[in-house]
Amino acid sequence: MSHGGTEHTAEEDKGGLRTALAGLTTRGRSFLAAGVAAAICAYVLGQSDLLRVGLLLAVLPLVCATVLYRTRYRVAGSRRLSPGRVPAGSEARVHLRMDNVSRLPTGLLMLQDRVPYVLGPRPRFVLDRVEAGGRREVSYRVRSDLRGRYPLGPLQLRLTDPFGMCELTRSFSTYDTLTVIPRVEALPPVRLTGEAKGYGDGRQRSLALAGEDDIIPRGYRYGDDLRRVHWRLTARYGELMVRREEQPQRSRCTVLLDTRGVAFRGAGPDSAFEWAVSGAASTLVHMLERGFSVRLLTDTGSSVPGEGADGFTGANQESADAAGLMMDTLAVIDHSDGVGLSPAYDVLRGGNEGLLIAFLGDLDEEQAAVLGKMRQRSGGAVAFLVDSEAWVREPGDLSGPLDRSEDKLRLLREAGWTAVTVPRGATLAGLWREADRLRTHAASTGTSAGGEGR
């Protein structure tokens, strides 16, 4: 994936000749001062030859500044990102292109692009003389361990004349944005609670509405009920057509991300909250690859993509667009000011939610009770409980908070969740297998430890 090049020209300075004179280099100022001094001496001494020399010295930097100022708008620049959306810790390449659209060659060009400090040092390039109608291309790499949206630009170009008399800096007006999404971890293909067989074979189906726009016709087959014949379509197609009253629907999955500021401690790329965000991103990608219709839900009740069939992704291109939207949301998501999970429960009150996978921070008994009610609204529920206090305390310290985490884990399992704790440094793939093992064990024993026994 890459962003298309953005062609643009520099912003016009309104200082006129004053701006051009301000760009005189030390050499240009020296020539101008020497020329003025020679002209004054020639006038005082009455030396016409010295006056000619003085005028030449004074006019040369002025002519260079004027020519450079008049040609500064005839250089166009573009930037292209490859890719425009990159996981944290991975590199993206930025391609810069400069086109000389004037009829005159340029002098030495010094190119500089503005980038945030988290992406690396500010790139600088020196370009040789660009012929009329010529083009120069350069590139540099950027990398960030922190997710987010980072502006690139505006591009700055420093122009010099062939004699080194004048030097002007111009700034282009537009910029591009690099989106750094959370790290995505490949997950094993395990069988999860509430999962149907996938698109076209799922157990969840929806009846077509009575309107003609919702009817999916097919040809009449021997044994079909004649009451299902659609006579208007039959007259249109010239053969018996029947309406299909059932349409296959993709299995659904809701990924719940707890973003409460009170539920997480610590900060930085290795914090508990960043692990939860990365886990949610990995789960969304994994479930989309398995043919599920998915949505991202936060504790604030915000649902992404938020449109379509009850807020879930559609199919084909709609699914790809929704996946990009969810990843862009996770790229900039931050802690919320909320203290409870009730807004998320209100979104799930409609029932028929399919599989629910939650990434949770620290819980109290009240929030554990809310999660218990959420379980009743889903076909299956898997929770990854991140004990953020365990992530910030010193290694080997197993006091207090671990016991409280086990209590919340027990409450979730009694409510029907397949719940596992997330120790510091754990991989989601390993916990994914652990959740499947707990679910399988609970299903075979009829207990609620893994979230199956009810």
Coordinates of C-alpha atoms in Angstrom, one line a residue:
M1 CA 0.0 0.0 0.0
S2 CA 1.3 3.4 -0.8
H3 CA 0.1 7.0 -1.0
G4 CA 0.0 8.6 -4.3
G5 CA 2.5 11.4 -4.9
T6 CA 1.3 14.9 -4.0
E7 CA 2.4 17.5 -6.4
H8 CA 2.6 21.0 -5.1
T9 CA 4.6 24.2 -5.5
A10 CA 6.0 26.5 -2.9
E11 CA 4.1 29.1 -0.9
E12 CA 4.6 32.6 -2.4
D13 CA 6.6 34.9 -0.2
K14 CA 5.2 38.4 -0.3
G15 CA 8.4 40.2 0.7
G16 CA 9.4 40.8 -2.9
L17 CA 12.9 42.3 -3.4
R18 CA 13.4 42.5 0.3
T19 CA 13.1 38.7 0.6
A20 CA 15.5 38.2 -2.3
L21 CA 18.1 40.6 -0.7
A22 CA 17.7 38.8 2.7
G23 CA 18.8 35.6 0.9
L24 CA 22.2 37.0 0.0
T25 CA 25.1 34.9 1.1
T26 CA 28.3 36.2 2.7
R27 CA 29.9 36.2 -0.8
G28 CA 26.9 38.1 -2.2
R29 CA 27.0 40.7 0.6
S30 CA 30.7 41.1 0.2
F31 CA 30.4 41.7 -3.6
L32 CA 27.6 44.2 -3.0
A33 CA 29.6 46.1 -0.3
A34 CA 32.7 46.1 -2.5
G35 CA 30.8 47.4 -5.4
V36 CA 29.2 50.2 -3.4
A37 CA 32.6 51.2 -1.9
A38 CA 34.2 51.2 -5.4
A39 CA 31.4 53.3 -6.8
I40 CA 31.8 55.9 -4.0
C41 CA 35.6 56.0 -4.4
A42 CA 35.2 56.4 -8.2
Y43 CA 32.8 59.3 -7.7
V44 CA 35.1 61.0 -5.3
L45 CA 38.3 60.4 -7.3
G46 CA 36.7 60.9 -10.7
Q47 CA 37.8 57.5 -12.0
S48 CA 35.3 56.2 -14.5
D49 CA 37.0 52.8 -14.9
L50 CA 36.7 52.2 -11.2
L51 CA 33.0 53.1 -11.4
R52 CA 32.4 50.4 -14.0
V53 CA 34.1 47.9 -11.8
G54 CA 32.1 49.0 -8.8
L55 CA 28.8 48.8 -10.7
L56 CA 29.7 45.3 -11.9
L57 CA 30.5 44.1 -8.4
A58 CA 27.3 45.6 -7.0
V59 CA 25.0 44.5 -9.8
L60 CA 26.1 40.9 -10.0
P61 CA 24.6 39.8 -6.6
L62 CA 21.5 41.8 -7.2
V63 CA 21.0 40.2 -10.6
C64 CA 21.6 36.7 -9.1
A65 CA 19.0 37.4 -6.3
T66 CA 16.4 38.7 -8.8
V67 CA 16.8 35.7 -11.2
L68 CA 16.7 33.2 -8.3
Y69 CA 13.7 34.9 -6.8
R70 CA 11.8 34.9 -10.1
T71 CA 12.6 31.2 -10.9
R72 CA 11.9 29.9 -7.4
Y73 CA 8.3 29.1 -8.2
R74 CA 9.1 26.9 -11.2
V75 CA 10.2 23.9 -9.1
A76 CA 7.5 21.3 -8.2
G77 CA 7.8 18.6 -5.5
S78 CA 6.0 15.4 -4.6
R79 CA 6.1 12.9 -1.8
R80 CA 5.0 9.2 -1.8
L81 CA 4.8 6.9 1.2
S82 CA 5.3 3.2 0.8
P83 CA 3.4 1.9 2.7
G84 CA 1.1 4.6 4.1
R85 CA 0.0 2.4 7.0
V86 CA 2.8 0.4 8.8
P87 CA 2.9 -1.6 12.0
A88 CA 4.8 -0.3 15.0
G89 CA 8.5 -1.3 14.8
S90 CA 8.4 -1.6 11.0
E91 CA 9.9 0.7 8.4
A92 CA 8.3 2.8 5.8
R93 CA 10.0 4.5 2.9
V94 CA 9.3 8.0 1.8
H95 CA 10.0 8.9 -1.8
L96 CA 10.7 12.5 -2.7
R97 CA 10.7 13.9 -6.3
M98 CA 11.7 17.3 -7.5
D99 CA 10.7 18.5 -11.0
N100 CA 12.3 21.5 -12.7
V101 CA 9.3 22.9 -14.7
S102 CA 11.1 26.0 -15.8
R103 CA 13.1 26.7 -19.0
L104 CA 16.3 27.4 -17.0
P105 CA 18.5 25.0 -15.1
T106 CA 18.7 25.3 -11.4
G107 CA 21.7 25.7 -9.2
L108 CA 22.6 23.5 -6.3
L109 CA 19.5 22.4 -4.4
M110 CA 19.4 21.4 -0.7
L111 CA 16.3 19.5 0.2
Q112 CA 15.0 19.0 3.7
D113 CA 11.8 17.2 4.9
R114 CA 10.2 17.8 8.3
V115 CA 9.4 14.7 10.3
P116 CA 8.5 14.2 14.0
Y117 CA 11.4 13.2 16.2
V118 CA 9.9 9.8 17.0
L119 CA 10.4 8.8 13.3
G120 CA 14.1 9.5 13.3
P121 CA 16.4 12.4 12.3
R122 CA 15.4 15.1 9.9
P123 CA 16.4 14.0 6.4
R124 CA 18.6 16.3 4.3
F125 CA 19.7 15.9 0.7
V126 CA 22.0 17.9 -1.7
L127 CA 20.9 17.7 -5.3
D128 CA 23.1 18.7 -8.2
R129 CA 22.1 21.1 -10.9
V130 CA 18.8 20.1 -12.4
E131 CA 18.4 20.7 -16.1
A132 CA 15.3 22.4 -17.6
G133 CA 12.5 19.9 -17.5
G134 CA 14.7 17.5 -15.4
R135 CA 13.8 15.4 -12.4
R136 CA 15.6 14.2 -9.3
E137 CA 14.3 11.5 -6.9
V138 CA 15.6 10.6 -3.4
S139 CA 14.2 8.6 -0.6
Y140 CA 14.6 8.0 3.1
R141 CA 13.3 5.6 5.7
V142 CA 11.2 6.3 8.9
R143 CA 10.4 4.0 11.8
S144 CA 8.5 4.3 15.0
D145 CA 7.9 2.0 17.9
L146 CA 4.9 4.1 19.0
R147 CA 1.7 3.8 17.2
G148 CA 0.0 7.0 16.0
R149 CA -0.5 9.3 13.1
Y150 CA 2.5 11.4 12.2
P151 CA 2.6 14.3 9.7
L152 CA 5.4 14.4 7.2
G153 CA 6.3 17.9 5.9
P154 CA 6.1 20.5 4.7
L155 CA 9.0 20.0 2.4
Q156 CA 11.7 22.7 2.4
L157 CA 14.0 23.5 -0.5
R158 CA 17.0 25.7 -0.4
L159 CA 18.0 27.2 -3.8
T160 CA 21.4 28.8 -4.7
D161 CA 22.6 30.5 -7.8
P162 CA 25.6 29.2 -9.8
F163 CA 27.8 32.0 -8.4
G164 CA 26.8 31.3 -4.8
M165 CA 25.6 34.9 -4.4
C166 CA 22.1 34.2 -3.1
E167 CA 20.4 31.4 -1.2
L168 CA 16.7 31.2 -0.7
T169 CA 14.6 28.8 1.3
R170 CA 11.1 27.9 0.2
S171 CA 8.5 25.8 1.9
F172 CA 5.9 23.7 0.2
S173 CA 2.3 24.0 1.4
T174 CA 1.1 20.4 1.8
Y175 CA 2.1 17.4 3.9
D176 CA 1.3 13.7 4.1
T177 CA 0.4 11.5 7.1
L178 CA 2.1 8.3 8.1
T179 CA -0.2 6.0 10.1
V180 CA 1.6 3.6 12.5
I181 CA -0.8 0.9 13.6
P182 CA -0.3 -1.6 16.5
R183 CA 1.8 -4.7 16.0
V184 CA -0.1 -7.6 14.7
E185 CA 0.7 -11.1 15.8
A186 CA -0.2 -14.2 13.8
L187 CA -2.7 -16.4 15.7
P188 CA -3.2 -20.2 15.4
P189 CA -6.5 -21.4 13.8
V190 CA -8.3 -22.8 16.9
R191 CA -12.0 -23.5 17.2
L192 CA -13.5 -20.9 19.5
T193 CA -16.8 -20.9 21.4
G194 CA -19.7 -19.5 19.4
E195 CA -18.0 -20.0 16.1
A196 CA -20.0 -21.0 13.1
K197 CA -18.4 -22.7 10.1
G198 CA -17.8 -19.5 8.2
Y199 CA -19.3 -17.6 5.4
G200 CA -22.1 -19.4 3.7
D201 CA -22.2 -22.3 6.2
G202 CA -22.8 -20.4 9.4
R203 CA -25.5 -21.4 11.8
Q204 CA -26.7 -17.8 12.1
R205 CA -29.1 -16.8 9.3
S206 CA -31.4 -14.0 8.8
L207 CA -34.8 -13.9 7.1
A208 CA -35.3 -11.7 4.1
L209 CA -37.7 -8.9 4.5
A210 CA -40.9 -8.7 2.5
G211 CA -39.8 -5.9 0.2
E212 CA -39.0 -6.7 -3.4
D213 CA -35.5 -5.2 -3.0
D214 CA -34.7 -7.8 -0.4
I215 CA -35.7 -10.8 -2.5
I216 CA -33.0 -13.0 -3.9
P217 CA -34.6 -15.1 -6.7
R218 CA -33.5 -18.4 -8.2
G219 CA -34.9 -20.8 -10.7
Y220 CA -37.7 -23.2 -9.7
R221 CA -36.6 -26.6 -8.7
Y222 CA -38.7 -29.8 -8.4
G223 CA -40.3 -30.0 -5.0
D224 CA -40.3 -26.2 -4.3
D225 CA -43.4 -24.9 -2.6
L226 CA -45.5 -23.1 -5.2
R227 CA -46.4 -20.5 -2.6
R228 CA -42.8 -19.3 -2.9
V229 CA -43.1 -18.5 -6.6
H230 CA -42.6 -14.8 -7.4
W231 CA -45.0 -14.2 -10.3
R232 CA -43.7 -10.7 -11.1
L233 CA -40.1 -12.0 -11.5
T234 CA -41.5 -15.1 -13.4
A235 CA -43.1 -12.8 -15.9
R236 CA -39.9 -10.8 -16.2
Y237 CA -37.5 -13.7 -16.8
G238 CA -39.9 -16.0 -18.7
E239 CA -39.5 -19.0 -16.3
L240 CA -40.6 -19.9 -12.9
M241 CA -38.7 -18.0 -10.2
V242 CA -38.9 -18.6 -6.5
R243 CA -37.8 -16.4 -3.6
R244 CA -35.2 -17.6 -1.2
E245 CA -36.4 -16.7 2.3
E246 CA -33.0 -17.3 4.0
Q247 CA -29.8 -15.7 3.2
P248 CA -26.4 -16.9 4.5
Q249 CA -24.8 -14.6 7.0
R250 CA -21.2 -14.5 8.1
S251 CA -20.5 -15.4 11.7
R252 CA -20.1 -12.4 13.9
C253 CA -17.3 -11.4 16.3
T254 CA -17.1 -8.4 18.6
V255 CA -13.7 -7.4 19.9
L256 CA -14.1 -5.4 23.1
L257 CA -11.1 -3.2 24.1
D258 CA -11.0 -1.8 27.6
T259 CA -9.5 1.7 27.4
R260 CA -10.3 3.0 30.9
G261 CA -7.4 5.0 32.3
V262 CA -8.1 3.6 35.8
A263 CA -7.7 0.0 34.5
F264 CA -4.1 0.3 33.3
R265 CA -0.9 1.4 34.9
G266 CA 2.4 2.2 33.1
A267 CA 3.1 3.7 29.7
G268 CA 5.3 3.2 26.7
P269 CA 5.5 0.5 24.0
D270 CA 5.9 -2.3 26.5
S271 CA 3.0 -1.3 28.8
A272 CA 0.0 -3.4 29.6
F273 CA -2.3 -1.1 27.7
E274 CA -0.2 -1.3 24.5
W275 CA -0.3 -5.1 24.8
A276 CA -4.1 -5.0 25.0
V277 CA -4.3 -2.7 21.9
S278 CA -2.0 -5.0 20.0
G279 CA -4.0 -8.0 21.0
A280 CA -7.2 -6.4 19.8
A281 CA -5.6 -5.6 16.5
S282 CA -4.3 -9.1 16.1
T283 CA -7.7 -10.6 16.9
L284 CA -9.5 -8.3 14.4
V285 CA -7.1 -9.3 11.6
H286 CA -7.3 -13.0 12.5
M287 CA -11.1 -13.1 12.6
L288 CA -11.4 -11.2 9.3
E289 CA -9.1 -13.7 7.7
R290 CA -11.4 -16.5 9.0
G291 CA -14.4 -15.0 7.3
F292 CA -16.1 -13.4 10.3
S293 CA -17.9 -10.1 10.3
V294 CA -16.2 -8.2 13.0
R295 CA -16.5 -4.9 14.8
L296 CA -14.3 -3.1 17.4
L297 CA -16.1 -2.0 20.6
T298 CA -14.6 0.1 23.4
D299 CA -15.7 0.6 27.0
T300 CA -17.2 4.0 26.0
G301 CA -19.7 2.3 23.7
S302 CA -17.9 3.5 20.6
S303 CA -18.3 0.9 17.8
V304 CA -16.2 0.7 14.6
P305 CA -17.0 0.6 11.7
G306 CA -20.4 1.6 13.1
E307 CA -22.3 1.3 9.8
G308 CA -23.7 -1.6 7.8
A309 CA -25.3 -4.6 9.4
D310 CA -25.6 -3.6 13.1
G311 CA -22.1 -2.1 13.0
F312 CA -20.3 -5.2 11.7
T313 CA -18.1 -5.3 8.7
G314 CA -19.6 -6.2 5.3
A315 CA -18.1 -8.4 2.7
N316 CA -15.3 -8.1 0.1
Q317 CA -14.2 -4.5 -0.4
E318 CA -16.4 -3.3 2.4
S319 CA -14.6 -5.6 4.8
A320 CA -11.2 -4.4 3.6
D321 CA -12.2 -0.8 4.1
A322 CA -13.6 -1.5 7.5
A323 CA -10.5 -3.3 8.5
G324 CA -8.4 -0.3 7.6
L325 CA -10.8 2.0 9.5
M326 CA -10.5 -0.2 12.6
M327 CA -6.7 -0.3 12.4
D328 CA -6.6 3.5 12.0
T329 CA -8.8 3.8 15.1
L330 CA -6.4 1.6 17.1
A331 CA -3.5 3.6 15.9
V332 CA -4.6 6.7 17.8
I333 CA -6.8 5.2 20.5
D334 CA -5.9 6.4 24.0
H335 CA -7.2 6.0 27.6
S336 CA -10.7 7.0 28.2
D337 CA -12.1 8.9 31.3
G338 CA -14.7 6.3 32.0
V339 CA -14.8 4.1 35.1
G340 CA -17.2 1.4 34.0
L341 CA -18.1 -1.0 31.1
S342 CA -21.9 -0.2 31.1
P343 CA -21.8 1.8 27.9
A344 CA -20.3 -1.2 26.1
Y345 CA -23.0 -3.5 27.6
D346 CA -25.7 -1.1 26.3
V347 CA -24.4 -1.7 22.7
L348 CA -24.6 -5.5 23.3
R349 CA -28.2 -5.5 24.6
G350 CA -29.6 -6.4 21.1
G351 CA -28.4 -9.9 21.5
N352 CA -27.3 -12.2 18.7
E353 CA -23.8 -10.8 18.9
G354 CA -21.9 -14.0 18.0
L355 CA -18.5 -14.4 19.5
L356 CA -17.2 -11.8 22.1
I357 CA -13.5 -11.5 22.6
A358 CA -12.5 -9.0 25.3
F359 CA -9.1 -7.4 26.3
L360 CA -9.6 -6.1 29.8
G361 CA -7.6 -4.2 32.4
D362 CA -8.0 -4.2 36.1
L363 CA -11.6 -5.0 37.3
D364 CA -13.6 -4.6 40.4
E365 CA -16.6 -6.7 41.4
E366 CA -19.1 -4.3 39.8
Q367 CA -17.4 -4.4 36.4
A368 CA -17.1 -8.2 36.7
A369 CA -20.9 -8.3 37.1
V370 CA -21.4 -6.2 34.0
L371 CA -19.2 -8.6 32.1
G372 CA -21.3 -11.5 33.4
K373 CA -24.3 -9.8 31.8
M374 CA -22.4 -9.3 28.6
R375 CA -21.8 -13.1 28.4
Q376 CA -25.5 -13.7 28.2
R377 CA -25.7 -11.5 25.1
S378 CA -23.1 -13.5 23.1
G379 CA -22.8 -16.9 21.6
G380 CA -19.4 -17.3 23.3
A381 CA -17.0 -15.2 25.3
V382 CA -13.3 -15.2 25.7
A383 CA -11.5 -12.7 28.0
F384 CA -7.8 -11.8 28.3
L385 CA -7.4 -10.2 31.6
V386 CA -4.3 -8.0 31.8
D387 CA -3.1 -7.4 35.3
S388 CA -1.4 -4.1 34.8
E389 CA -0.1 -4.0 38.4
A390 CA 1.8 -7.2 37.7
W391 CA 3.4 -5.5 34.6
V392 CA 4.8 -2.6 36.6
R393 CA 6.0 -4.3 39.8
E394 CA 9.5 -5.8 40.2
P395 CA 10.1 -9.4 38.9
G396 CA 9.7 -11.9 41.7
D397 CA 7.1 -9.9 43.6
L398 CA 4.0 -12.0 43.7
S399 CA 2.2 -10.4 46.5
G400 CA -1.3 -8.9 46.8
P401 CA -2.4 -8.0 43.3
L402 CA -2.0 -11.5 41.9
D403 CA -4.6 -12.8 44.4
R404 CA -7.0 -10.1 43.4
S405 CA -6.5 -10.9 39.8
E406 CA -7.3 -14.6 40.5
D407 CA -10.5 -13.5 42.2
K408 CA -11.7 -11.6 39.1
L409 CA -10.7 -14.5 36.9
R410 CA -12.8 -16.8 39.0
L411 CA -15.8 -14.5 38.8
L412 CA -15.5 -14.3 35.0
R413 CA -15.3 -18.0 34.6
E414 CA -18.3 -18.5 36.9
A415 CA -20.2 -16.1 34.6
G416 CA -19.4 -18.3 31.6
W417 CA -16.4 -16.6 30.2
T418 CA -13.3 -18.5 28.9
A419 CA -10.9 -16.3 30.8
V420 CA -7.1 -16.3 31.0
T421 CA -4.7 -13.9 32.7
V422 CA -2.0 -12.1 30.8
P423 CA 1.4 -12.2 32.5
R424 CA 4.1 -9.8 31.5
G425 CA 5.9 -10.7 28.3
A426 CA 3.2 -13.3 27.3
T427 CA 2.5 -13.8 23.6
L428 CA -1.1 -13.7 22.4
A429 CA -0.6 -16.8 20.3
G430 CA 0.2 -18.8 23.4
L431 CA -2.7 -17.4 25.4
W432 CA -4.9 -18.1 22.3
R433 CA -4.1 -21.8 22.6
E434 CA -4.6 -21.7 26.3
A435 CA -8.0 -20.3 25.9
D436 CA -8.9 -23.0 23.5
R437 CA -7.5 -25.6 25.9
L438 CA -9.7 -24.3 28.7
R439 CA -12.8 -24.2 26.5
T440 CA -12.2 -27.8 25.4
H441 CA -11.6 -29.0 28.9
A442 CA -14.7 -27.2 30.2
A443 CA -16.8 -28.6 27.4
S444 CA -15.7 -32.1 28.2
T445 CA -16.2 -31.9 31.9
G446 CA -19.3 -29.7 31.9
T447 CA -17.8 -27.2 34.3
S448 CA -17.7 -23.4 34.0
A449 CA -13.9 -23.0 34.4
G450 CA -13.4 -22.4 30.7
G451 CA -16.6 -20.6 30.1
E452 CA -18.8 -23.4 28.7
G453 CA -20.6 -25.0 31.6
R454 CA -23.7 -22.9 32.4

